[in-house]
mmCIF file of C-alpha atoms in Angstrom:
data_model
loop_
_atom_site.group_PDB
_atom_site.id
_atom_site.type_symbol
_atom_site.label_atom_id
_atom_site.label_comp_id
_atom_site.label_asym_id
_atom_site.label_seq_id
_atom_site.Cartn_x
_atom_site.Cartn_y
_atom_site.Cartn_z
ATOM 1 C CA UNK A 1194 -8.266 44.334 -29.903
ATOM 2 C CA UNK A 1195 -6.082 45.152 -33.140
ATOM 3 C CA UNK A 1196 -2.533 44.898 -32.872
ATOM 4 C CA UNK A 1197 0.004 45.455 -35.687
ATOM 5 C CA UNK A 1198 3.545 44.415 -35.423
ATOM 6 C CA UNK A 1199 6.393 46.442 -37.321
ATOM 7 C CA UNK A 1200 9.417 44.482 -38.042
ATOM 8 C CA UNK A 1201 12.465 46.481 -38.688
ATOM 9 C CA UNK A 1202 14.669 44.876 -41.029
ATOM 10 C CA UNK A 1203 15.663 47.661 -43.744
ATOM 11 C CA UNK A 1204 19.375 47.622 -42.827
ATOM 12 C CA UNK A 1205 22.304 46.028 -44.696
ATOM 13 C CA UNK A 1206 23.911 44.942 -41.434
ATOM 14 C CA UNK A 1207 27.431 46.919 -42.292
ATOM 15 C CA UNK A 1208 28.876 46.090 -38.729
ATOM 16 C CA UNK A 1209 28.170 42.359 -39.416
ATOM 17 C CA UNK A 1210 30.182 42.360 -42.779
ATOM 18 C CA UNK A 1211 29.694 39.483 -45.126
ATOM 19 C CA UNK A 1212 27.807 39.259 -48.702
ATOM 20 C CA UNK A 1213 24.804 38.894 -47.358
ATOM 21 C CA UNK A 1214 22.528 41.143 -45.101
ATOM 22 C CA UNK A 1215 22.658 39.679 -41.683
ATOM 23 C CA UNK A 1216 19.022 39.310 -41.399
ATOM 24 C CA UNK A 1217 19.093 36.385 -44.341
ATOM 25 C CA UNK A 1218 21.994 34.689 -42.749
ATOM 26 C CA UNK A 1219 21.031 30.927 -41.535
ATOM 27 C CA UNK A 1220 20.640 30.334 -37.566
ATOM 28 C CA UNK A 1221 19.850 26.977 -36.792
ATOM 29 C CA UNK A 1222 19.038 26.268 -40.224
ATOM 30 C CA UNK A 1223 16.448 28.860 -40.658
ATOM 31 C CA UNK A 1224 17.200 32.720 -41.867
ATOM 32 C CA UNK A 1225 17.311 35.111 -39.116
ATOM 33 C CA UNK A 1226 14.580 37.159 -40.766
ATOM 34 C CA UNK A 1227 12.358 34.083 -40.953
ATOM 35 C CA UNK A 1228 12.498 33.436 -37.244
ATOM 36 C CA UNK A 1229 11.583 37.073 -36.294
ATOM 37 C CA UNK A 1230 8.664 37.128 -38.843
ATOM 38 C CA UNK A 1231 7.568 33.650 -37.926
ATOM 39 C CA UNK A 1232 7.344 34.586 -34.028
ATOM 40 C CA UNK A 1233 4.731 37.364 -35.145
ATOM 41 C CA UNK A 1234 2.972 35.156 -37.463
ATOM 42 C CA UNK A 1235 2.512 32.598 -34.691
ATOM 43 C CA UNK A 1236 1.448 35.145 -32.002
ATOM 44 C CA UNK A 1237 -2.504 34.784 -31.397
ATOM 45 C CA UNK A 1238 -2.604 38.698 -30.343
ATOM 46 C CA UNK A 1239 -0.790 40.022 -33.490
ATOM 47 C CA UNK A 1240 -3.493 40.872 -36.207
ATOM 48 C CA UNK A 1241 -1.012 41.673 -39.065
ATOM 49 C CA UNK A 1242 2.319 42.671 -39.586
ATOM 50 C CA UNK A 1243 4.227 45.581 -41.653
ATOM 51 C CA UNK A 1244 7.666 44.270 -42.790
ATOM 52 C CA UNK A 1245 10.441 46.870 -43.653
ATOM 53 C CA UNK A 1246 13.150 45.354 -45.826
ATOM 54 C CA UNK A 1247 15.926 46.742 -48.015
ATOM 55 C CA UNK A 1248 14.387 48.282 -51.395
ATOM 56 C CA UNK A 1249 15.919 45.395 -53.572
ATOM 57 C CA UNK A 1250 14.837 42.775 -51.225
ATOM 58 C CA UNK A 1251 11.404 44.348 -50.579
ATOM 59 C CA UNK A 1252 10.655 44.125 -54.363
ATOM 60 C CA UNK A 1253 11.418 40.342 -54.581
ATOM 61 C CA UNK A 1254 10.547 39.288 -50.757
ATOM 62 C CA UNK A 1255 11.679 35.469 -49.672
ATOM 63 C CA UNK A 1256 9.029 32.983 -50.181
ATOM 64 C CA UNK A 1257 8.377 33.037 -45.994
ATOM 65 C CA UNK A 1258 6.937 36.351 -46.189
ATOM 66 C CA UNK A 1259 4.513 35.716 -49.134
ATOM 67 C CA UNK A 1260 1.215 33.973 -48.922
ATOM 68 C CA UNK A 1261 1.287 33.976 -44.901
ATOM 69 C CA UNK A 1262 -1.921 33.044 -42.838
ATOM 70 C CA UNK A 1263 -2.025 36.991 -41.502
ATOM 71 C CA UNK A 1264 -1.706 39.737 -43.734
ATOM 72 C CA UNK A 1265 1.794 41.115 -44.027
ATOM 73 C CA UNK A 1266 2.713 44.305 -45.722
ATOM 74 C CA UNK A 1267 6.193 44.651 -47.116
ATOM 75 C CA UNK A 1268 7.648 48.191 -47.479
ATOM 76 C CA UNK A 1269 11.129 49.533 -48.634
ATOM 77 C CA UNK A 1270 13.264 50.460 -45.490
ATOM 78 C CA UNK A 1271 15.202 53.834 -44.931
ATOM 79 C CA UNK A 1272 18.782 54.670 -44.501
ATOM 80 C CA UNK A 1273 18.145 54.849 -40.725
ATOM 81 C CA UNK A 1274 16.239 52.152 -38.660
ATOM 82 C CA UNK A 1275 14.157 55.142 -37.613
ATOM 83 C CA UNK A 1276 13.265 55.655 -41.164
ATOM 84 C CA UNK A 1277 12.191 52.274 -41.730
ATOM 85 C CA UNK A 1278 9.977 52.203 -38.964
ATOM 86 C CA UNK A 1279 8.324 55.895 -40.189
ATOM 87 C CA UNK A 1280 7.613 54.174 -43.546
ATOM 88 C CA UNK A 1281 6.239 50.973 -42.147
ATOM 89 C CA UNK A 1282 4.214 53.214 -39.783
ATOM 90 C CA UNK A 1283 2.723 54.737 -42.578
ATOM 91 C CA UNK A 1284 0.850 51.494 -43.749
ATOM 92 C CA UNK A 1285 -0.349 50.709 -40.266
ATOM 93 C CA UNK A 1286 -4.126 50.351 -40.479
ATOM 94 C CA UNK A 1287 -6.062 53.296 -38.632
ATOM 95 C CA UNK A 1288 -7.992 50.659 -36.724
ATOM 96 C CA UNK A 1289 -4.815 49.294 -34.707
ATOM 97 C CA UNK A 1290 -4.917 50.026 -31.205
ATOM 98 C CA UNK A 1291 -1.497 48.641 -30.320
ATOM 99 C CA UNK A 1292 1.700 48.990 -32.678
ATOM 100 C CA UNK A 1293 4.517 46.617 -31.514
ATOM 101 C CA UNK A 1294 7.981 47.486 -33.041
ATOM 102 C CA UNK A 1295 10.722 44.574 -33.097
ATOM 103 C CA UNK A 1296 13.976 44.474 -34.492
ATOM 104 C CA UNK A 1297 14.583 41.584 -36.905
ATOM 105 C CA UNK A 1298 18.106 41.248 -35.877
ATOM 106 C CA UNK A 1299 16.254 39.711 -32.697
ATOM 107 C CA UNK A 1300 15.294 36.347 -34.007
ATOM 108 C CA UNK A 1301 14.901 34.416 -30.481
ATOM 109 C CA UNK A 1302 11.839 36.785 -29.030
ATOM 110 C CA UNK A 1303 9.654 34.213 -27.241
ATOM 111 C CA UNK A 1304 5.825 34.617 -27.501
ATOM 112 C CA UNK A 1305 5.630 35.558 -23.534
ATOM 113 C CA UNK A 1306 7.948 38.371 -23.954
ATOM 114 C CA UNK A 1307 5.562 39.596 -27.106
ATOM 115 C CA UNK A 1308 2.563 39.289 -24.654
ATOM 116 C CA UNK A 1309 4.258 40.913 -21.691
ATOM 117 C CA UNK A 1310 5.026 44.009 -23.815
ATOM 118 C CA UNK A 1311 1.613 44.278 -25.054
ATOM 119 C CA UNK A 1312 0.118 44.091 -21.900
ATOM 120 C CA UNK A 1313 2.145 46.811 -20.537
ATOM 121 C CA UNK A 1314 1.571 49.164 -23.407
ATOM 122 C CA UNK A 1315 -2.145 48.635 -23.297
ATOM 123 C CA UNK A 1316 -1.974 49.781 -19.474
ATOM 124 C CA UNK A 1317 0.754 52.488 -19.645
ATOM 125 C CA UNK A 1318 0.532 53.675 -23.387
ATOM 126 C CA UNK A 1319 4.104 52.771 -23.926
ATOM 127 C CA UNK A 1320 6.561 49.856 -22.871
ATOM 128 C CA UNK A 1321 9.747 48.269 -23.995
ATOM 129 C CA UNK A 1322 11.632 45.053 -23.141
ATOM 130 C CA UNK A 1323 14.659 45.589 -21.115
ATOM 131 C CA UNK A 1324 17.031 43.725 -18.870
ATOM 132 C CA UNK A 1325 18.262 45.349 -15.787
ATOM 133 C CA UNK A 1326 22.323 45.632 -15.648
ATOM 134 C CA UNK A 1327 23.833 43.281 -13.305
ATOM 135 C CA UNK A 1328 27.578 44.533 -13.786
ATOM 136 C CA UNK A 1329 28.861 47.482 -11.899
ATOM 137 C CA UNK A 1330 28.610 50.602 -14.537
ATOM 138 C CA UNK A 1331 31.225 53.257 -15.108
ATOM 139 C CA UNK A 1332 31.176 56.742 -17.068
ATOM 140 C CA UNK A 1333 34.375 57.873 -18.634
ATOM 141 C CA UNK A 1334 35.634 60.550 -20.372
ATOM 142 C CA UNK A 1335 37.131 60.894 -24.094
ATOM 143 C CA UNK A 1336 40.451 59.288 -22.666
ATOM 144 C CA UNK A 1337 38.637 56.248 -21.426
ATOM 145 C CA UNK A 1338 39.227 57.522 -17.763
ATOM 146 C CA UNK A 1339 36.523 56.988 -15.062
ATOM 147 C CA UNK A 1340 34.575 60.139 -13.885
ATOM 148 C CA UNK A 1341 31.728 58.494 -12.248
ATOM 149 C CA UNK A 1342 29.865 55.064 -10.858
ATOM 150 C CA UNK A 1343 26.287 54.855 -11.918
ATOM 151 C CA UNK A 1344 24.038 52.882 -9.684
ATOM 152 C CA UNK A 1345 23.285 49.706 -11.636
ATOM 153 C CA UNK A 1346 19.750 49.655 -9.977
ATOM 154 C CA UNK A 1347 18.958 52.391 -12.259
ATOM 155 C CA UNK A 1348 20.538 50.973 -15.618
ATOM 156 C CA UNK A 1349 18.508 48.986 -18.041
ATOM 157 C CA UNK A 1350 19.707 47.441 -21.362
ATOM 158 C CA UNK A 1351 16.866 47.953 -23.947
ATOM 159 C CA UNK A 1352 15.637 45.073 -26.433
ATOM 160 C CA UNK A 1353 12.546 44.908 -28.644
ATOM 161 C CA UNK A 1354 9.955 44.622 -28.921
ATOM 162 C CA UNK A 1355 8.576 48.082 -27.763
ATOM 163 C CA UNK A 1356 4.891 48.663 -27.879
ATOM 164 C CA UNK A 1357 2.926 51.727 -27.930
ATOM 165 C CA UNK A 1358 -0.890 52.742 -28.495
ATOM 166 C CA UNK A 1359 -1.446 53.982 -31.847
ATOM 167 C CA UNK A 1360 -1.825 57.570 -30.892
ATOM 168 C CA UNK A 1361 1.243 58.034 -29.075
ATOM 169 C CA UNK A 1362 3.742 56.447 -31.694
ATOM 170 C CA UNK A 1363 2.256 58.598 -34.076
ATOM 171 C CA UNK A 1364 2.796 61.662 -32.068
ATOM 172 C CA UNK A 1365 6.370 60.697 -31.245
ATOM 173 C CA UNK A 1366 7.099 59.818 -35.073
ATOM 174 C CA UNK A 1367 5.657 63.126 -35.900
ATOM 175 C CA UNK A 1368 7.843 64.950 -33.456
ATOM 176 C CA UNK A 1369 11.037 63.109 -34.326
ATOM 177 C CA UNK A 1370 11.433 64.456 -37.950
ATOM 178 C CA UNK A 1371 14.924 65.379 -38.543
ATOM 179 C CA UNK A 1372 16.096 64.199 -35.407
ATOM 180 C CA UNK A 1373 18.120 60.902 -34.855
ATOM 181 C CA UNK A 1374 17.142 58.019 -32.128
ATOM 182 C CA UNK A 1375 18.302 54.434 -31.824
ATOM 183 C CA UNK A 1376 14.755 53.194 -30.804
ATOM 184 C CA UNK A 1377 11.013 54.442 -30.381
ATOM 185 C CA UNK A 1378 11.313 54.684 -26.866
ATOM 186 C CA UNK A 1379 13.779 57.358 -27.037
ATOM 187 C CA UNK A 1380 11.208 59.759 -29.215
ATOM 188 C CA UNK A 1381 8.351 59.058 -26.725
ATOM 189 C CA UNK A 1382 10.618 59.915 -23.828
ATOM 190 C CA UNK A 1383 11.299 63.281 -25.503
ATOM 191 C CA UNK A 1384 7.603 64.051 -25.557
ATOM 192 C CA UNK A 1385 7.580 63.706 -21.705
ATOM 193 C CA UNK A 1386 5.513 60.586 -21.867
ATOM 194 C CA UNK A 1387 6.151 57.626 -19.623
ATOM 195 C CA UNK A 1388 7.546 54.363 -20.757
ATOM 196 C CA UNK A 1389 7.139 51.149 -18.776
ATOM 197 C CA UNK A 1390 10.017 48.930 -18.778
ATOM 198 C CA UNK A 1391 9.018 45.133 -19.048
ATOM 199 C CA UNK A 1392 11.514 42.384 -17.818
ATOM 200 C CA UNK A 1393 13.561 41.501 -20.873
ATOM 201 C CA UNK A 1394 14.939 38.079 -21.992
ATOM 202 C CA UNK A 1395 18.480 37.026 -21.818
ATOM 203 C CA UNK A 1396 17.886 34.754 -24.934
ATOM 204 C CA UNK A 1397 16.578 37.779 -27.032
ATOM 205 C CA UNK A 1398 19.756 38.440 -28.347
ATOM 206 C CA UNK A 1399 20.597 40.827 -30.846
ATOM 207 C CA UNK A 1400 22.712 39.733 -33.975
ATOM 208 C CA UNK A 1401 24.998 42.553 -34.580
ATOM 209 C CA UNK A 1402 28.347 40.774 -35.194
ATOM 210 C CA UNK A 1403 29.407 37.226 -36.218
ATOM 211 C CA UNK A 1404 30.123 36.291 -32.550
ATOM 212 C CA UNK A 1405 26.230 37.134 -31.897
ATOM 213 C CA UNK A 1406 25.185 34.638 -34.446
ATOM 214 C CA UNK A 1407 27.546 31.960 -32.881
ATOM 215 C CA UNK A 1408 26.239 32.713 -29.399
ATOM 216 C CA UNK A 1409 22.408 32.570 -30.702
ATOM 217 C CA UNK A 1410 23.544 29.094 -32.437
ATOM 218 C CA UNK A 1411 24.682 27.584 -28.940
ATOM 219 C CA UNK A 1412 21.320 28.757 -27.266
ATOM 220 C CA UNK A 1413 19.748 26.714 -29.992
ATOM 221 C CA UNK A 1414 21.833 23.571 -29.830
ATOM 222 C CA UNK A 1415 21.383 20.618 -27.252
ATOM 223 C CA UNK A 1416 23.165 21.485 -23.817
ATOM 224 C CA UNK A 1417 26.172 19.423 -24.631
ATOM 225 C CA UNK A 1418 27.047 15.511 -25.751
ATOM 226 C CA UNK A 1419 24.740 14.075 -22.895
ATOM 227 C CA UNK A 1420 21.618 16.207 -23.764
ATOM 228 C CA UNK A 1421 18.152 14.267 -23.426
ATOM 229 C CA UNK A 1422 16.356 13.396 -26.440
ATOM 230 C CA UNK A 1423 12.874 12.031 -26.196
ATOM 231 C CA UNK A 1424 10.193 10.859 -28.858
ATOM 232 C CA UNK A 1425 6.426 11.089 -28.746
ATOM 233 C CA UNK A 1426 3.933 9.427 -30.618
ATOM 234 C CA UNK A 1427 0.354 11.158 -31.878
ATOM 235 C CA UNK A 1428 -2.657 9.934 -33.477
ATOM 236 C CA UNK A 1429 -6.007 11.853 -34.507
ATOM 237 C CA UNK A 1430 -9.433 10.690 -36.414
ATOM 238 C CA UNK A 1431 -11.963 12.807 -37.420
ATOM 239 C CA UNK A 1432 -15.099 11.735 -39.509
ATOM 240 C CA UNK A 1433 -15.871 13.593 -42.862
ATOM 241 C CA UNK A 1434 -19.199 15.399 -42.903
ATOM 242 C CA UNK A 1435 -20.880 17.633 -45.288
ATOM 243 C CA UNK A 1436 -20.779 21.844 -44.700
ATOM 244 C CA UNK A 1437 -17.535 21.825 -43.252
ATOM 245 C CA UNK A 1438 -13.813 22.933 -44.759
ATOM 246 C CA UNK A 1439 -11.300 20.213 -44.965
ATOM 247 C CA UNK A 1440 -8.262 21.826 -43.129
ATOM 248 C CA UNK A 1441 -5.326 19.549 -42.911
ATOM 249 C CA UNK A 1442 -1.639 21.075 -41.741
ATOM 250 C CA UNK A 1443 -3.350 24.576 -41.633
ATOM 251 C CA UNK A 1444 -4.069 23.970 -45.698
ATOM 252 C CA UNK A 1445 -7.396 24.229 -46.628
ATOM 253 C CA UNK A 1446 -7.919 21.494 -49.176
ATOM 254 C CA UNK A 1447 -10.576 21.703 -51.939
ATOM 255 C CA UNK A 1448 -13.135 18.966 -51.205
ATOM 256 C CA UNK A 1449 -16.810 18.148 -50.908
ATOM 257 C CA UNK A 1450 -16.711 17.179 -47.264
ATOM 258 C CA UNK A 1451 -14.671 18.434 -44.006
ATOM 259 C CA UNK A 1452 -13.659 16.949 -40.861
ATOM 260 C CA UNK A 1453 -15.996 17.080 -37.777
ATOM 261 C CA UNK A 1454 -14.752 18.537 -34.559
ATOM 262 C CA UNK A 1455 -15.203 21.442 -32.018
ATOM 263 C CA UNK A 1456 -11.783 23.696 -33.504
ATOM 264 C CA UNK A 1457 -11.234 23.414 -37.317
ATOM 265 C CA UNK A 1458 -10.730 19.742 -36.682
ATOM 266 C CA UNK A 1459 -7.270 19.708 -38.249
ATOM 267 C CA UNK A 1460 -6.193 16.238 -37.577
ATOM 268 C CA UNK A 1461 -2.365 16.531 -38.715
ATOM 269 C CA UNK A 1462 -1.992 19.475 -36.291
ATOM 270 C CA UNK A 1463 -3.782 17.540 -33.794
ATOM 271 C CA UNK A 1464 -1.593 14.460 -34.083
ATOM 272 C CA UNK A 1465 1.679 16.587 -34.072
ATOM 273 C CA UNK A 1466 0.558 18.329 -31.109
ATOM 274 C CA UNK A 1467 -0.135 15.143 -29.137
ATOM 275 C CA UNK A 1468 2.963 13.838 -30.257
ATOM 276 C CA UNK A 1469 5.249 16.776 -29.099
ATOM 277 C CA UNK A 1470 3.368 17.351 -25.756
ATOM 278 C CA UNK A 1471 3.636 13.386 -25.161
ATOM 279 C CA UNK A 1472 7.619 13.756 -25.794
ATOM 280 C CA UNK A 1473 7.714 16.020 -22.644
ATOM 281 C CA UNK A 1474 5.186 14.346 -20.587
ATOM 282 C CA UNK A 1475 2.701 17.190 -20.794
ATOM 283 C CA UNK A 1476 -0.397 15.366 -21.562
ATOM 284 C CA UNK A 1477 -2.290 15.816 -24.778
ATOM 285 C CA UNK A 1478 -4.284 18.291 -26.863
ATOM 286 C CA UNK A 1479 -7.551 17.851 -24.862
ATOM 287 C CA UNK A 1480 -5.579 18.623 -21.583
ATOM 288 C CA UNK A 1481 -4.573 22.110 -22.919
ATOM 289 C CA UNK A 1482 -7.329 22.759 -25.380
ATOM 290 C CA UNK A 1483 -10.608 21.141 -24.245
ATOM 291 C CA UNK A 1484 -13.364 20.785 -26.328
ATOM 292 C CA UNK A 1485 -15.768 21.944 -23.421
ATOM 293 C CA UNK A 1486 -14.142 25.273 -24.009
ATOM 294 C CA UNK A 1487 -15.715 28.027 -26.019
ATOM 295 C CA UNK A 1488 -12.524 29.748 -26.488
ATOM 296 C CA UNK A 1489 -11.237 26.790 -28.922
ATOM 297 C CA UNK A 1490 -14.486 26.806 -30.893
ATOM 298 C CA UNK A 1491 -13.390 26.553 -34.583
ATOM 299 C CA UNK A 1492 -10.106 27.462 -33.425
ATOM 300 C CA UNK A 1493 -7.270 27.779 -35.729
ATOM 301 C CA UNK A 1494 -5.010 24.515 -34.839
ATOM 302 C CA UNK A 1495 -1.621 25.908 -36.139
ATOM 303 C CA UNK A 1496 -2.147 28.358 -33.312
ATOM 304 C CA UNK A 1497 -2.924 25.266 -30.991
ATOM 305 C CA UNK A 1498 0.289 23.576 -32.143
ATOM 306 C CA UNK A 1499 2.254 26.881 -31.503
ATOM 307 C CA UNK A 1500 1.065 26.782 -27.940
ATOM 308 C CA UNK A 1501 1.984 23.530 -27.642
ATOM 309 C CA UNK A 1502 5.528 24.027 -29.111
ATOM 310 C CA UNK A 1503 5.863 26.966 -26.541
ATOM 311 C CA UNK A 1504 4.856 24.467 -23.572
ATOM 312 C CA UNK A 1505 7.571 22.221 -25.050
ATOM 313 C CA UNK A 1506 10.077 25.086 -24.648
ATOM 314 C CA UNK A 1507 9.081 25.836 -20.912
ATOM 315 C CA UNK A 1508 9.877 22.447 -20.054
ATOM 316 C CA UNK A 1509 13.525 22.941 -21.587
ATOM 317 C CA UNK A 1510 12.859 21.103 -24.849
ATOM 318 C CA UNK A 1511 12.846 21.959 -28.532
ATOM 319 C CA UNK A 1512 11.393 20.436 -31.325
ATOM 320 C CA UNK A 1513 14.094 18.579 -33.464
ATOM 321 C CA UNK A 1514 11.782 16.809 -36.259
ATOM 322 C CA UNK A 1515 8.256 15.446 -37.021
ATOM 323 C CA UNK A 1516 7.230 12.628 -39.228
ATOM 324 C CA UNK A 1517 3.553 12.662 -40.295
ATOM 325 C CA UNK A 1518 1.468 10.116 -42.327
ATOM 326 C CA UNK A 1519 -2.079 10.920 -43.379
ATOM 327 C CA UNK A 1520 -4.423 8.096 -43.971
ATOM 328 C CA UNK A 1521 -7.183 9.042 -46.364
ATOM 329 C CA UNK A 1522 -8.542 7.459 -49.523
ATOM 330 C CA UNK A 1523 -9.419 11.046 -50.959
ATOM 331 C CA UNK A 1524 -8.415 13.658 -51.574
ATOM 332 C CA UNK A 1525 -4.881 13.008 -52.509
ATOM 333 C CA UNK A 1526 -2.288 14.529 -50.125
ATOM 334 C CA UNK A 1527 0.738 14.854 -52.002
ATOM 335 C CA UNK A 1528 -0.288 18.190 -53.869
ATOM 336 C CA UNK A 1529 -0.681 19.881 -50.599
ATOM 337 C CA UNK A 1530 2.192 18.280 -48.581
ATOM 338 C CA UNK A 1531 4.894 20.857 -49.116
ATOM 339 C CA UNK A 1532 2.427 23.551 -47.923
ATOM 340 C CA UNK A 1533 1.499 21.503 -44.833
ATOM 341 C CA UNK A 1534 5.179 21.127 -44.043
ATOM 342 C CA UNK A 1535 5.893 24.977 -44.198
ATOM 343 C CA UNK A 1536 2.871 25.483 -41.814
ATOM 344 C CA UNK A 1537 3.934 22.936 -39.503
ATOM 345 C CA UNK A 1538 7.618 24.256 -39.588
ATOM 346 C CA UNK A 1539 6.587 27.829 -38.649
ATOM 347 C CA UNK A 1540 4.536 26.844 -36.058
ATOM 348 C CA UNK A 1541 7.143 24.373 -34.417
ATOM 349 C CA UNK A 1542 9.797 27.051 -35.039
ATOM 350 C CA UNK A 1543 11.971 24.500 -36.799
ATOM 351 C CA UNK A 1544 13.262 24.043 -40.589
ATOM 352 C CA UNK A 1545 11.039 22.923 -43.194
ATOM 353 C CA UNK A 1546 13.667 20.168 -43.976
ATOM 354 C CA UNK A 1547 12.769 18.682 -40.417
ATOM 355 C CA UNK A 1548 9.325 18.051 -41.092
ATOM 356 C CA UNK A 1549 7.790 15.210 -43.410
ATOM 357 C CA UNK A 1550 4.294 14.663 -44.395
ATOM 358 C CA UNK A 1551 3.144 11.694 -46.189
ATOM 359 C CA UNK A 1552 -0.188 10.407 -47.625
ATOM 360 C CA UNK A 1553 -1.290 6.827 -47.595
ATOM 361 C CA UNK A 1554 -4.631 4.957 -48.504
ATOM 362 C CA UNK A 1555 -6.261 2.293 -45.928
ATOM 363 C CA UNK A 1556 -7.034 -0.051 -49.158
ATOM 364 C CA UNK A 1557 -10.597 0.148 -48.629
ATOM 365 C CA UNK A 1558 -10.635 -1.309 -45.200
ATOM 366 C CA UNK A 1559 -12.308 0.329 -42.102
ATOM 367 C CA UNK A 1560 -13.698 3.952 -41.774
ATOM 368 C CA UNK A 1561 -10.700 5.477 -43.420
ATOM 369 C CA UNK A 1562 -10.829 3.075 -46.210
ATOM 370 C CA UNK A 1563 -14.281 3.707 -47.169
ATOM 371 C CA UNK A 1564 -13.905 7.406 -47.045
ATOM 372 C CA UNK A 1565 -15.912 8.183 -43.720
ATOM 373 C CA UNK A 1566 -13.002 9.540 -41.928
ATOM 374 C CA UNK A 1567 -9.435 10.805 -42.197
ATOM 375 C CA UNK A 1568 -6.839 9.375 -39.744
ATOM 376 C CA UNK A 1569 -3.149 10.922 -38.723
ATOM 377 C CA UNK A 1570 -0.222 9.169 -37.077
ATOM 378 C CA UNK A 1571 2.889 11.675 -36.005
ATOM 379 C CA UNK A 1572 5.976 10.886 -34.532
ATOM 380 C CA UNK A 1573 8.220 13.717 -32.975
ATOM 381 C CA UNK A 1574 11.686 14.179 -31.450
ATOM 382 C CA UNK A 1575 12.486 16.477 -29.137
ATOM 383 C CA UNK A 1576 16.005 17.429 -27.547
ATOM 384 C CA UNK A 1577 16.867 19.199 -24.238
ATOM 385 C CA UNK A 1578 17.998 22.708 -24.761
#
């Protein structure tokens, strides 16, 4: 199934204030925009991405939206969110089955929420994430006097992602010319088409005002001075063989041989995966992605690492930092270390400053020293959230 994600980031964040657009502000050391983009780059069901940015930013986009593993197209945003989505939709491939629309201002969207919304759209044609109201809801007149009470069981607070069959969103956007809507679900509703509600996520906050950014920072921080910190250790070794690509840290390195393995044999990702899983007592890579399962044949190990990161979060922890040592006589790791660090940071949802990759030789000793194999050691720190 071909799923295209549209990320709407064309606004200036006027309500937020400040010199920078809110999507460029740092959240936990990572720009809000990067967190939102990375959520869809990591997701295994997203085929490609169309990103709507302010025109000046689209002309010179940040480095983290260039040279990505998935096709990412940047377009100029419009004056309204609706205009930005329409311009992005014009670049959606006609082969797409489902289009997912997400506000870049919701940087903490989870992989599970994206999946739930896609599944509901596949079944119903249109679906949105939403939170059911928990407070009593009142209607008021222009003087702020109550004129009625709305049953809260009927009230839902819309979030993104919102997902649609390609044909449904195309029809809705065509019919919406000249109208104003705050989300895509509204214009689909006007066509009389059903829209399914998917359970949203209270952590999926929208950054509209400075207080929202502070609240989101709180969600990322350890829960108090006594927050639990754990350390995990990972190790992997693969033989070098002809006829395989050499992939380390998600980087394909030009070399005469590659690593033997069931997946892409990315020993860096495998060692880091074992380290973070071990830190939370969740077993190892073989338990979650066994080499007896054809689903993982030639799999991208960065995707496996992102899955492992989600497992860590499901247990109430987040990765703090990782330190990796690659032991190989050849090729040299230093020219590729920064690209590896960026890939690992994206998969782990942490700042690249919290990732270290170092290359060492084994001084001619053993299988790694004679160039028969490459070994990797990794240490990871995780903290309670």
